[in-house]
GROMACS .gro file of C-alpha atoms in nm:
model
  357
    1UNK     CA    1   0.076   1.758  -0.424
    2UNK     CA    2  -0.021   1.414  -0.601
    3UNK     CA    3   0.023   1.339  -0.917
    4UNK     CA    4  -0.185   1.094  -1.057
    5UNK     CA    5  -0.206   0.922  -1.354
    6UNK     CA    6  -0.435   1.050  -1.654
    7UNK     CA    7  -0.471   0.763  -1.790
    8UNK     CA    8  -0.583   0.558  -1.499
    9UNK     CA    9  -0.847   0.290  -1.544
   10UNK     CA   10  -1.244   0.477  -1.433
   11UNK     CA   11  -1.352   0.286  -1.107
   12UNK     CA   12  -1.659   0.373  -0.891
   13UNK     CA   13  -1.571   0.585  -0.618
   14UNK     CA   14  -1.606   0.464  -0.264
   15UNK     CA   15  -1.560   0.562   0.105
   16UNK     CA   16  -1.407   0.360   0.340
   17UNK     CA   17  -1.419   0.566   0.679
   18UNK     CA   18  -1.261   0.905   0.574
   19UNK     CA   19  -1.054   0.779   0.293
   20UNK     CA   20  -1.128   0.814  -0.017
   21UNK     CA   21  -1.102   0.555  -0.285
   22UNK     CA   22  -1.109   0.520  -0.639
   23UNK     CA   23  -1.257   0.765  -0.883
   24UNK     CA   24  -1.051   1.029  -0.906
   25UNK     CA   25  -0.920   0.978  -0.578
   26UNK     CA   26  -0.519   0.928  -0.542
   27UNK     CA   27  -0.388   0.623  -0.518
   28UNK     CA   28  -0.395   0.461  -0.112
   29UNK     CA   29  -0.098   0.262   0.077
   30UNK     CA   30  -0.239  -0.009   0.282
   31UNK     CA   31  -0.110  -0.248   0.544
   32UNK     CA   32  -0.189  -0.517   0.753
   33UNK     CA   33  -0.051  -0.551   1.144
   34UNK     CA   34   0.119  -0.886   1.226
   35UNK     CA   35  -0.004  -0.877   1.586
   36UNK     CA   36  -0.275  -1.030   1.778
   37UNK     CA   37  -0.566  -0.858   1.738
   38UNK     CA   38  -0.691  -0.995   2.106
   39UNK     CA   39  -0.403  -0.750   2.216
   40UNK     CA   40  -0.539  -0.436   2.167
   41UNK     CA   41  -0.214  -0.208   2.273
   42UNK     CA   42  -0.004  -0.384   2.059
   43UNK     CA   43  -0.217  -0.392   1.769
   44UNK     CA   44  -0.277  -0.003   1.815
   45UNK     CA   45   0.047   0.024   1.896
   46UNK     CA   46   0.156  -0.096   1.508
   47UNK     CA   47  -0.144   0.092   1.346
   48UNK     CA   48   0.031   0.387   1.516
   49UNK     CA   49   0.380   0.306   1.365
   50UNK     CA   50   0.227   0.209   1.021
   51UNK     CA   51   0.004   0.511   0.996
   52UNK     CA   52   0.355   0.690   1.094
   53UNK     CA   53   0.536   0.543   0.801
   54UNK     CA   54   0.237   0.648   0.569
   55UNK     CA   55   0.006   0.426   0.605
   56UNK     CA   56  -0.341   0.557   0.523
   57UNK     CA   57  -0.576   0.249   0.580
   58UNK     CA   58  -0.467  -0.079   0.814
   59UNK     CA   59  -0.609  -0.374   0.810
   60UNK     CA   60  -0.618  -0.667   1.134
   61UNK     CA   61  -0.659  -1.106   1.138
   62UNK     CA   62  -1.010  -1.129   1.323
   63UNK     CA   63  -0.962  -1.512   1.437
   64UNK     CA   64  -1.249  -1.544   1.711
   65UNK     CA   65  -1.486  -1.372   1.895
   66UNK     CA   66  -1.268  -1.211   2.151
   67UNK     CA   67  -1.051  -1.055   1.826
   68UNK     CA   68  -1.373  -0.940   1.709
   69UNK     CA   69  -1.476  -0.773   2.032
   70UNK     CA   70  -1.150  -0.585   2.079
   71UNK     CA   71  -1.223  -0.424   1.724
   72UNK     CA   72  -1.431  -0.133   1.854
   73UNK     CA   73  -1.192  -0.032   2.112
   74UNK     CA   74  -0.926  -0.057   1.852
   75UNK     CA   75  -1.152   0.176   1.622
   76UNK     CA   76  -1.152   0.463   1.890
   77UNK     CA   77  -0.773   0.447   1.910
   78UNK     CA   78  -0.664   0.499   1.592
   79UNK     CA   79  -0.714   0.807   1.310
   80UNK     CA   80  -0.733   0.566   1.000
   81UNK     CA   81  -0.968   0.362   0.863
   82UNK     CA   82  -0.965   0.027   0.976
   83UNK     CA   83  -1.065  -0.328   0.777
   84UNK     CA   84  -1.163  -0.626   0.943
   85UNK     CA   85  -0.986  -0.972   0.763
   86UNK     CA   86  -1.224  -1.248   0.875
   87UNK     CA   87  -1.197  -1.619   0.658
   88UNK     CA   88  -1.459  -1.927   0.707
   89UNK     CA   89  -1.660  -1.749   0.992
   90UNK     CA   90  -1.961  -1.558   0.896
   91UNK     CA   91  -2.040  -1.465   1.291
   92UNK     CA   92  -1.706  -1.294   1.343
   93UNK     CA   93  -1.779  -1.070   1.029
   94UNK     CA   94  -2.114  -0.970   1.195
   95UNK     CA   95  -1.950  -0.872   1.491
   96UNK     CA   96  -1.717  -0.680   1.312
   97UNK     CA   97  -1.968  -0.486   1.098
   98UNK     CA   98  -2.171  -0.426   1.478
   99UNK     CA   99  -1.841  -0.281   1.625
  100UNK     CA  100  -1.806  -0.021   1.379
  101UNK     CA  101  -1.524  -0.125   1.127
  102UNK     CA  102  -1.480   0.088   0.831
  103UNK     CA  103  -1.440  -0.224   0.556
  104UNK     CA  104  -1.398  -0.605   0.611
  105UNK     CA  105  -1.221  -0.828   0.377
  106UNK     CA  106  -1.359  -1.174   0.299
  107UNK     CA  107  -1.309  -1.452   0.083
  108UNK     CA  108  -1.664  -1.553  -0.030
  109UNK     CA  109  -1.552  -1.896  -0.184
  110UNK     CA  110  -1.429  -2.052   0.172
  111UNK     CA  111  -1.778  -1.967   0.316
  112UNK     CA  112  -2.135  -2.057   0.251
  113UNK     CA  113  -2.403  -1.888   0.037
  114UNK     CA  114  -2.632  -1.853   0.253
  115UNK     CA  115  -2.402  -1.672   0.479
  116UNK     CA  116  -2.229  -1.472   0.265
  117UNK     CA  117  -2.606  -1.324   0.196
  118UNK     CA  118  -2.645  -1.224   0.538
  119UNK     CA  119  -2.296  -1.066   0.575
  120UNK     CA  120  -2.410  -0.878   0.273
  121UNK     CA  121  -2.703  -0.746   0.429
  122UNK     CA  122  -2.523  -0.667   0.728
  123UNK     CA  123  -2.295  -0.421   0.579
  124UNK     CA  124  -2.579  -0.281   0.363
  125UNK     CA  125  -2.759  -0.203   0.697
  126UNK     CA  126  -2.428  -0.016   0.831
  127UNK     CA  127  -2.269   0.117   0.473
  128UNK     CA  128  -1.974  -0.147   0.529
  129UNK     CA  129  -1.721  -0.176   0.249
  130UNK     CA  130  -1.704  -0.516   0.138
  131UNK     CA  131  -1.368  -0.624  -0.060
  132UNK     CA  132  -1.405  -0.950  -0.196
  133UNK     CA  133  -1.085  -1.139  -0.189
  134UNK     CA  134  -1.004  -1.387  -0.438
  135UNK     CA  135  -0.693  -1.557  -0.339
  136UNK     CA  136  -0.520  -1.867  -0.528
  137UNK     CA  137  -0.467  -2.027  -0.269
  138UNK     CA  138  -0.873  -2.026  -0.167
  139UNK     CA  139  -0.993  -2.108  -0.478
  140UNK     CA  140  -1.392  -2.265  -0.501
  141UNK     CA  141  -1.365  -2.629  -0.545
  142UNK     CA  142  -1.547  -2.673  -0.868
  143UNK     CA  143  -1.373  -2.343  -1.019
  144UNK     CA  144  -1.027  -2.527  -0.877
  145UNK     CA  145  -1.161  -2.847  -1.095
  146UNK     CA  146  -1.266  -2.667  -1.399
  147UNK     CA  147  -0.960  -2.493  -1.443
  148UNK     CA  148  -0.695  -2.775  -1.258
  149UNK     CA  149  -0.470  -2.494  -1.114
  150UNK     CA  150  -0.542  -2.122  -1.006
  151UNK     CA  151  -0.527  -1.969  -1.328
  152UNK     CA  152  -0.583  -1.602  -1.381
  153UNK     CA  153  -0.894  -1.703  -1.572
  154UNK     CA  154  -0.970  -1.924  -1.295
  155UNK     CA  155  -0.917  -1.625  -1.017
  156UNK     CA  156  -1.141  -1.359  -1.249
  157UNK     CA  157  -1.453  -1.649  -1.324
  158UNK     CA  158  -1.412  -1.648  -0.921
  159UNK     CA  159  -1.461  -1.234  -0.886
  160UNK     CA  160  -1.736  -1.231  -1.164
  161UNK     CA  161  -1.945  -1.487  -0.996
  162UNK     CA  162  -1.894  -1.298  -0.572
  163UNK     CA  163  -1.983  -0.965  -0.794
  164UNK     CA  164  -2.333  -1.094  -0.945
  165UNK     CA  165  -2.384  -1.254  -0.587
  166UNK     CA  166  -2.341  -0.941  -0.424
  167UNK     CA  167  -2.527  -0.741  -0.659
  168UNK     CA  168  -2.797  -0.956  -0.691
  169UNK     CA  169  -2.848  -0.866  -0.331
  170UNK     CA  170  -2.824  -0.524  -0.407
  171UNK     CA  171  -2.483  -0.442  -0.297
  172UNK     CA  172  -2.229  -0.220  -0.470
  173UNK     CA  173  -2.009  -0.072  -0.194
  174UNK     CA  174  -1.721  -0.360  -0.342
  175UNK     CA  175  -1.364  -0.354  -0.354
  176UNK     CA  176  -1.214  -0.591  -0.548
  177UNK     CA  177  -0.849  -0.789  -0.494
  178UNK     CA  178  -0.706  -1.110  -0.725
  179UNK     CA  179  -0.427  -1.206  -0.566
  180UNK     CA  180  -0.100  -1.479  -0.664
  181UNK     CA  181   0.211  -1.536  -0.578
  182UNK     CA  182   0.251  -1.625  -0.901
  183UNK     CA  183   0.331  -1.240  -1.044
  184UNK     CA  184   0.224  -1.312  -1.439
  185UNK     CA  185  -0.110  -1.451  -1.302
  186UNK     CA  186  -0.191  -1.167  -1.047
  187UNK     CA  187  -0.103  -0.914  -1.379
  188UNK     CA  188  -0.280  -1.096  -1.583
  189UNK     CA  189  -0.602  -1.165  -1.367
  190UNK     CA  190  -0.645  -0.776  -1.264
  191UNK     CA  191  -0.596  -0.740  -1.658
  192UNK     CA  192  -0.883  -0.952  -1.695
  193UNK     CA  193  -1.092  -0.838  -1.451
  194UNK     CA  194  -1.020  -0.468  -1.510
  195UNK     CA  195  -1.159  -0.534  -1.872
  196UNK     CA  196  -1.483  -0.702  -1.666
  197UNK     CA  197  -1.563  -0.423  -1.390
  198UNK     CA  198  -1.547  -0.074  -1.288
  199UNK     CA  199  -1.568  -0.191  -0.891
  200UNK     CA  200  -1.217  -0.032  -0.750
  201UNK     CA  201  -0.931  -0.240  -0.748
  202UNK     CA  202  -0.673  -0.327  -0.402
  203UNK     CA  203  -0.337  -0.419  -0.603
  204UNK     CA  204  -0.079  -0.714  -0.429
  205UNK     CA  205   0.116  -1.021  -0.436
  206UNK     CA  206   0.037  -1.215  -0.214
  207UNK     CA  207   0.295  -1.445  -0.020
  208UNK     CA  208   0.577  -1.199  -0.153
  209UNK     CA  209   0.847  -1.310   0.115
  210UNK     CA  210   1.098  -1.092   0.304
  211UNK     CA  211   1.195  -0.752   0.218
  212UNK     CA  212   1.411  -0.791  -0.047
  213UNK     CA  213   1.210  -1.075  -0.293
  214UNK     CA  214   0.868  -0.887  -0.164
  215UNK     CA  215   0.995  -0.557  -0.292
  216UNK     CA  216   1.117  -0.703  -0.634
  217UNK     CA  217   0.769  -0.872  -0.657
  218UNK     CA  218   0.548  -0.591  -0.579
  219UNK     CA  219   0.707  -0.354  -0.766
  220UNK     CA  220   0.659  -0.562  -1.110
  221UNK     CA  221   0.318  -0.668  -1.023
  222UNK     CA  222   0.177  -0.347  -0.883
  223UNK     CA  223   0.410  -0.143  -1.097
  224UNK     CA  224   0.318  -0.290  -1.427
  225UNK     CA  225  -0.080  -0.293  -1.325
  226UNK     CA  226  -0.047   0.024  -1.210
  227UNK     CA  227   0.185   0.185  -1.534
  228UNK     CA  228  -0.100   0.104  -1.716
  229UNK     CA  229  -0.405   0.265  -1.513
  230UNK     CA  230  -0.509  -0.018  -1.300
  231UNK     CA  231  -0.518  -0.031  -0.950
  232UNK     CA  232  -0.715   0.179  -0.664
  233UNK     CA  233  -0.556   0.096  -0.409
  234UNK     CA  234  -0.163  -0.116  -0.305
  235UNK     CA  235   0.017  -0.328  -0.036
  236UNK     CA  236   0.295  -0.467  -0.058
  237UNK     CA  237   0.306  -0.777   0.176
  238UNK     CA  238   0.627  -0.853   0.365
  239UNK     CA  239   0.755  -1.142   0.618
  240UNK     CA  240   0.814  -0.956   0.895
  241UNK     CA  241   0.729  -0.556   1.029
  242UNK     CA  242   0.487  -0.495   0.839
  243UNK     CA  243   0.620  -0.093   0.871
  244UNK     CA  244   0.909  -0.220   0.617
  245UNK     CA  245   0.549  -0.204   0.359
  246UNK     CA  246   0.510   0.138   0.336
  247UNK     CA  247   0.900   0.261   0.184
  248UNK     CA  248   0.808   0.007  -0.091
  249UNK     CA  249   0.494   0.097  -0.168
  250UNK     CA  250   0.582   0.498  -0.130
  251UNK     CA  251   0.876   0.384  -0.386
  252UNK     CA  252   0.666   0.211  -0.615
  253UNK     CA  253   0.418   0.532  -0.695
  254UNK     CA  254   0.746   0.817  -0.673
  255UNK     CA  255   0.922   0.583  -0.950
  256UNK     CA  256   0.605   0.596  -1.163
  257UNK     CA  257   0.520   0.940  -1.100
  258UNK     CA  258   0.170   0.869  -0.959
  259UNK     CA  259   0.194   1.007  -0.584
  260UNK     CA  260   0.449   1.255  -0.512
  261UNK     CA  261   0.464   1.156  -0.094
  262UNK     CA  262   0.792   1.145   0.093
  263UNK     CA  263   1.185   1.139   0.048
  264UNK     CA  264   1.280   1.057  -0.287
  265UNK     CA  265   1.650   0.941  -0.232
  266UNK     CA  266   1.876   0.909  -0.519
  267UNK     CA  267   2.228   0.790  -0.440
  268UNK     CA  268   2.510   0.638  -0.695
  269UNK     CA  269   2.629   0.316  -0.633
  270UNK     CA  270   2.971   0.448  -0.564
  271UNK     CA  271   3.310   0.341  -0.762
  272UNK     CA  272   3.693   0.379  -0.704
  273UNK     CA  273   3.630   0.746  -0.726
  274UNK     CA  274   3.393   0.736  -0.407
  275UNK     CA  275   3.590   0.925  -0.105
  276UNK     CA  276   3.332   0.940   0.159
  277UNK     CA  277   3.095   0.716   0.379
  278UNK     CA  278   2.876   0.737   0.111
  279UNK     CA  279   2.662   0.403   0.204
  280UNK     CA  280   2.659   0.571   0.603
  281UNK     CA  281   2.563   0.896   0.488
  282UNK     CA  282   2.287   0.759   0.290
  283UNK     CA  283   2.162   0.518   0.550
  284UNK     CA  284   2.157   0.816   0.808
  285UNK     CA  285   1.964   1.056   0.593
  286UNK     CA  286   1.642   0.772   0.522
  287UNK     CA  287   1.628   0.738   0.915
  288UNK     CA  288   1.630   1.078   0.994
  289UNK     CA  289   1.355   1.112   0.693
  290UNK     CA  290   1.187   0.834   0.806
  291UNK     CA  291   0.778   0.895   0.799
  292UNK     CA  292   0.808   1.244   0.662
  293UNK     CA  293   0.491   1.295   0.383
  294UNK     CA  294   0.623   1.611   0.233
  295UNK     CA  295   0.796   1.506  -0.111
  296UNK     CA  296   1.153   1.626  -0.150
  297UNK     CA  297   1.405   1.450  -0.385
  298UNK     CA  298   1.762   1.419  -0.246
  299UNK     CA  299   2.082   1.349  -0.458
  300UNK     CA  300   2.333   1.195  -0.263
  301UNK     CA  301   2.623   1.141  -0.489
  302UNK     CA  302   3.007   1.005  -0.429
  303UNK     CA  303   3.177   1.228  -0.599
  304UNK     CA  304   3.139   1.523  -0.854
  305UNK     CA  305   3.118   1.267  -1.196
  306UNK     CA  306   2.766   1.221  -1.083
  307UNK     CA  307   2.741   1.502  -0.921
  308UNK     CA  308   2.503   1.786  -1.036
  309UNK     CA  309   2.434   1.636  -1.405
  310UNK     CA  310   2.330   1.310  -1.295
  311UNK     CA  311   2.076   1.450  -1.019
  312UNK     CA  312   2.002   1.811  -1.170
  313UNK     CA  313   1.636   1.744  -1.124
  314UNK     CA  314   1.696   1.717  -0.749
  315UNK     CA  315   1.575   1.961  -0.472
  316UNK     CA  316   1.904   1.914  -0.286
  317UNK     CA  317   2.224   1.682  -0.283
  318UNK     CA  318   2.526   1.652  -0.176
  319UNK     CA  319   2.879   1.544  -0.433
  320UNK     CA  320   3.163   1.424  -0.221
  321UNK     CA  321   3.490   1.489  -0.222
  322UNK     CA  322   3.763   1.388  -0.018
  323UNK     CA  323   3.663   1.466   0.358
  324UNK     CA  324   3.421   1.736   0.192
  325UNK     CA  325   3.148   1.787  -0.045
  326UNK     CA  326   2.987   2.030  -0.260
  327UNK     CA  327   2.614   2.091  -0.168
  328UNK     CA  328   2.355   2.175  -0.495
  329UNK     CA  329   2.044   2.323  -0.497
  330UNK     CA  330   1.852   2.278  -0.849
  331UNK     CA  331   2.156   2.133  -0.983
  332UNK     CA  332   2.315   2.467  -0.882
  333UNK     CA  333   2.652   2.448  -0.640
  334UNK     CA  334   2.550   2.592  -0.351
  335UNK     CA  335   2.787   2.546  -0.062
  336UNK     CA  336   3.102   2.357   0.043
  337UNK     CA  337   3.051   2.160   0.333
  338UNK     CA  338   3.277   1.932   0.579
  339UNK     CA  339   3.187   1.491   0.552
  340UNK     CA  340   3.120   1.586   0.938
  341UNK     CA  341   2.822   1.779   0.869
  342UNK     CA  342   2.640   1.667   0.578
  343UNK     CA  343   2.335   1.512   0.775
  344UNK     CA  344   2.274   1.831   0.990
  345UNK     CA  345   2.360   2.073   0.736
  346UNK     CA  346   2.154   1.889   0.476
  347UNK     CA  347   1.850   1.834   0.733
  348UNK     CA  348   1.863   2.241   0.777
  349UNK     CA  349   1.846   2.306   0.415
  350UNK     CA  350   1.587   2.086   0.384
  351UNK     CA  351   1.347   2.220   0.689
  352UNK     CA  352   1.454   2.569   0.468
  353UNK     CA  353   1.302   2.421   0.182
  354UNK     CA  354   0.984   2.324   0.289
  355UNK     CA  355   0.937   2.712   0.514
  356UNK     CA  356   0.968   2.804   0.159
  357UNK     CA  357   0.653   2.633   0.002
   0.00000   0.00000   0.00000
């Protein structure tokens, strides 16, 4: 069951294919595939692994014409919602809108007013989600004068003036995304703009890098929007599989006790004391959990110092000893099990657990 913030920022509610966002609607993990959207199994191929790693809407780079024809065979292939990403050419997001695309994602400042009014009217005709993405690194040329550099002030005058655009053509069905790779701008822009609008907000830093840099990134940015009720919607944007995303994100809303979706894995950094493959054991026990939306939380501890106290609040977990370790239920010993079985034996309890509920 989610658990989602009370305290969350009101936002219009919208639908974007069968997903709900906004409102009162829980928080949703996005992503974006890295493949050519010209090669339809391979870019169905990823939707399936990201929608497999929890991925609830996906997202695909429509470069040309024949990227923007292989969209509706794409659509019939996949079970989530899918968003069309289309920069500078208005045609291609008319052909995405005709071949039945849930959302697309523009940029209105790197295209022309008069086409971003028939885009608009477009996805009025067909109830198309628009999100307008304001990006730093797009920013309109007079806005990019008037400010000298992409300011967070400079990113939300941007959003204010596609909004009154779009709702001067009578348009409402708006996402909204401000995004830096600058993480006190991108906080401080969605601050802004949050204070501005009720239109839903999609929450990311943009240009985050590889895993490790994209994860520290995200989770201040998105975590500190979304700690204090802003935010609709995440991704966290890695260099590289873009299924790496989804742990992070997952991570992100478990740590702040917004979506309760998946493993929750809490291990000790192990010490002297540490008398078992602790880093092995832990490594083997995400892969084998890998994808799974059920929450559980899972204390994997080295030995019995952080044992039960540290991870009472846990479903299950394991304390090692020296060859062996002490399995806890509720922070309650349980059962004393070989090093040679913790995976299986844990995996067991845990199937147990969830034929329980």
């Amino acid at each position: 069951m989610d658990d989602v913030s009370q305290a969350r920022r009101k936002t219009r509610k919208l639908s974007v294919g069968s997903v709900q966002i906004g409102g009162d609607a829980p928080i949703i993990v996005q992503s974006m595939t890295n493949t050519d959207t010209r090669d339809v199994k391979a870019t169905v191929g990823q939707i399936h692994a990201l929608q497999q790693a929890g991925c609830e809407i996906a997202r695909v780079a429509v470069v040309d014409d024949e990227a923007a024809g292989a969209l509706a065979v794409i659509k019939k292939k996949i079970r989530i919602p899918l968003i069309a990403d289309i920069h500078f050419h208005h045609q291609l997001a008319f052909t995405a809108i005709q071949n039945g695309v849930d959302g697309i994602r523009i940029n209105p400042g790197n295209m022309a007013p008069d086409k971003i009014a028939k885009i608009v009217r477009a996805a009025k005709e067909r109830q198309t989600v628009i999100r307008i993405g304001v990006n730093a690194g797009s920013l309109e040329k007079d806005l990019a004068l008037q400010y000298g550099v992409a300011t967070a002030e400079a990113l939300c005058a941007s959003a204010l003036r596609h909004i009154e655009r779009f709702e001067d053509l009578g348009f409402d069905r708006i996402k909204l995304s401000l995004k830096s790779s600058d993480v006190p701008v991108m906080i401080k822009a969605y601050r802004m703009i949050a204070d501005r609008t009720d239109y839903p907000l999609h929450l990311g830093v943009t240009e985050a890098g590889t895993l490790v840099d994209a994860a520290i990134k995200s989770a201040l940015g998105i975590g500190v929007l979304l700690s204090e009720g802003i935010g609709d919607t995440i991704r966290v944007s890695v260099t590289g599989d873009p299924v790496q995303e989804l742990p992070v994100a997952y991570g992100i809303l478990r740590a702040l006790k917004i979506r309760r979706v998946g493993p929750e894995i809490i291990a000790c950094p192990t010490c002297g004391r540490c008398r078992i493959d602790l880093t092995g054991l832990v490594l083997q026990v995400e892969k084998a959990l890998a994808g799974r939306k059920k929450y559980v939380k899972v204390a994997l501890m080295g030995c019995v110092v952080n044992g039960p106290g540290e991870a009472a609040d846990a479903d299950i977990g394991i304390a090692g000893g020296h060859g062996f370790g002490m399995m806890f239920k509720k922070g309650v010993a349980y059962k004393k099990i070989k090093e040679k079985d913790f995976v299986p034996v844990l995996l067991e309890e845990i199937q147990a657990l969830d034929n329980e509920t």
